[in-house]
């Protein structure tokens, strides 16, 4: 079930199976997998199968996809029993935002208290 084949992109390689990852959920639009360097006891990345480099590159045609990514986070949080205690979702954009992989991804972080404001 692949649709993104940019071999220069780490997350496209994860989608194509060329790079290993631990899948938590997948469907025809998104893939969710464990972060390799977790910043919390639960740290999942939810990515679209379509290669979109940054949030700046999204357009109105991506509205349903972006909603689906957010709803996937909400559903996974419930399934992983994070919902009642709480959790954080984050999408970093470009250098000042802390983005290091240029294929949009929503971080789902849980099972520890989150500080605000973030560093
Ligand atoms: P960003 O900094 O772009 O918002 O988030 C990129 C995330 O990808 C980081 O949390 C980082 O730990 C994670 N990451 C980097 N390389 C890999 C990898 O090879 N596999 C997985 N599963 N996660 C990775
Ligand atoms: Zn990509």
Coordinates of C-alpha atoms and ligand atoms in Angstrom, one line a residue:
X1 CA 0.0 0.0 0.0
X2 CA 2.5 2.7 -1.1
X3 CA 1.9 6.0 -2.9
X4 CA 5.0 8.0 -2.1
X5 CA 8.3 7.0 -3.7
X6 CA 10.8 9.9 -3.1
X7 CA 13.9 7.8 -2.3
X8 CA 15.6 11.0 -1.0
X9 CA 13.0 11.2 1.8
X10 CA 13.4 9.1 4.9
X11 CA 9.6 8.9 5.5
X12 CA 8.9 8.0 1.9
X13 CA 11.4 5.2 2.4
X14 CA 9.5 4.1 5.5
X15 CA 6.3 4.1 3.5
X16 CA 7.8 2.0 0.7
X17 CA 9.3 -0.4 3.3
X18 CA 12.9 0.4 2.3
X19 CA 13.5 1.7 5.8
X20 CA 12.3 -0.3 8.8
X21 CA 9.8 1.1 11.3
X22 CA 7.3 -0.1 13.8
X23 CA 3.8 0.4 12.4
X24 CA 1.0 1.3 14.8
X25 CA -1.7 2.0 12.2
X26 CA -2.0 2.3 8.4
X27 CA -4.7 2.9 5.8
X28 CA -4.8 4.2 2.3
X29 CA -4.0 7.8 3.3
X30 CA -1.7 7.7 6.3
X31 CA 0.9 5.6 8.2
X32 CA 1.5 5.8 11.9
X33 CA 4.8 4.4 13.4
X34 CA 7.0 4.7 16.5
X35 CA 9.5 7.5 16.7
X36 CA 13.1 6.0 16.6
X37 CA 14.3 8.5 19.2
X38 CA 11.2 8.9 21.5
X39 CA 10.8 12.1 23.4
X40 CA 8.1 10.5 25.6
X41 CA 7.1 7.0 26.7
X42 CA 4.6 7.1 23.8
X43 CA 5.9 8.9 20.7
X44 CA 4.2 8.1 17.4
X45 CA 4.5 9.9 14.1
X46 CA 1.5 10.1 11.8
X47 CA 2.4 10.8 8.2
X48 CA 0.5 11.1 4.9
X49 CA 1.4 8.7 2.2
X50 CA 1.6 11.7 -0.1
X51 CA 4.9 13.5 0.1
X52 CA 4.3 17.0 1.4
X53 CA 7.5 18.7 2.6
X54 CA 6.2 21.2 5.2
X55 CA 2.9 22.6 6.5
X56 CA 3.7 25.6 4.3
X57 CA 3.2 23.3 1.2
X58 CA -0.4 22.3 2.1
X59 CA -3.3 23.7 0.1
X60 CA -7.1 23.6 0.4
X61 CA -7.1 20.3 -1.4
X62 CA -5.3 18.8 1.6
X63 CA -8.0 19.8 4.1
X64 CA -9.5 16.3 4.3
X65 CA -6.1 14.7 4.6
X66 CA -5.0 17.0 7.4
X67 CA -8.3 16.3 9.2
X68 CA -7.7 12.6 8.8
X69 CA -4.2 12.9 10.3
X70 CA -5.7 14.8 13.3
X71 CA -8.5 12.3 13.7
X72 CA -6.0 9.4 13.5
X73 CA -4.1 11.0 16.4
X74 CA -7.3 11.3 18.5
X75 CA -8.3 7.7 17.8
X76 CA -4.8 6.3 18.5
X77 CA -4.7 8.3 21.8
X78 CA -7.9 6.6 22.9
X79 CA -6.7 3.1 21.8
X80 CA -3.4 3.6 23.6
X81 CA -5.2 4.8 26.7
X82 CA -3.7 8.3 26.6
X83 CA -7.0 10.2 26.2
X84 CA -8.1 10.7 29.8
X85 CA -4.7 11.7 31.2
X86 CA -3.9 13.8 28.2
X87 CA -1.3 14.0 25.5
X88 CA 0.2 16.4 23.0
X89 CA 0.1 16.6 19.2
X90 CA 2.8 18.7 17.5
X91 CA 3.7 19.5 13.9
X92 CA 7.0 21.3 13.5
X93 CA 7.6 23.6 10.5
X94 CA 11.0 24.5 9.0
X95 CA 14.1 25.3 10.9
X96 CA 12.9 27.6 13.7
X97 CA 10.0 25.2 14.3
X98 CA 12.4 22.3 14.8
X99 CA 11.5 20.3 11.7
X100 CA 14.3 17.9 10.8
X101 CA 12.5 15.5 8.4
X102 CA 10.9 17.3 5.4
X103 CA 7.8 15.1 5.0
X104 CA 5.0 16.4 7.2
X105 CA 4.3 14.4 10.3
X106 CA 2.2 14.9 13.4
X107 CA 3.9 13.9 16.6
X108 CA 1.7 12.2 19.2
X109 CA 3.3 12.3 22.6
X110 CA 2.0 10.8 25.8
X111 CA 2.5 9.1 29.2
X112 CA 4.4 11.9 30.8
X113 CA 3.5 15.5 31.8
X114 CA 4.1 18.0 29.0
X115 CA 5.7 21.4 29.7
X116 CA 4.3 24.6 28.4
X117 CA 5.6 26.7 26.7
X118 CA 7.8 24.2 24.8
X119 CA 11.5 25.0 24.5
Ligands
LIG1 P1 10.8 16.7 13.3 O1 12.1 17.1 14.1 O2 11.1 16.8 11.9 O3 9.6 17.4 13.8 O4 10.6 15.2 13.7 C1 11.3 14.1 13.1 C2 11.2 12.9 14.0 O5 11.6 11.8 13.3 C3 12.1 13.0 15.2 O6 11.3 12.9 16.4 C4 13.0 11.9 15.1 O7 13.3 11.2 16.3 C5 12.3 10.9 14.1 N1 13.2 10.1 13.3 C6 14.4 10.4 12.8 N2 14.9 9.4 12.1 C7 14.0 8.4 12.2 C8 13.9 7.0 11.7 O8 14.8 6.6 11.0 N3 12.9 6.3 12.1 C9 11.9 6.7 12.9 N4 10.9 5.9 13.2 N5 11.9 8.0 13.4 C10 12.9 8.8 13.0
LIG2 ZN1 8.4 11.9 1.7

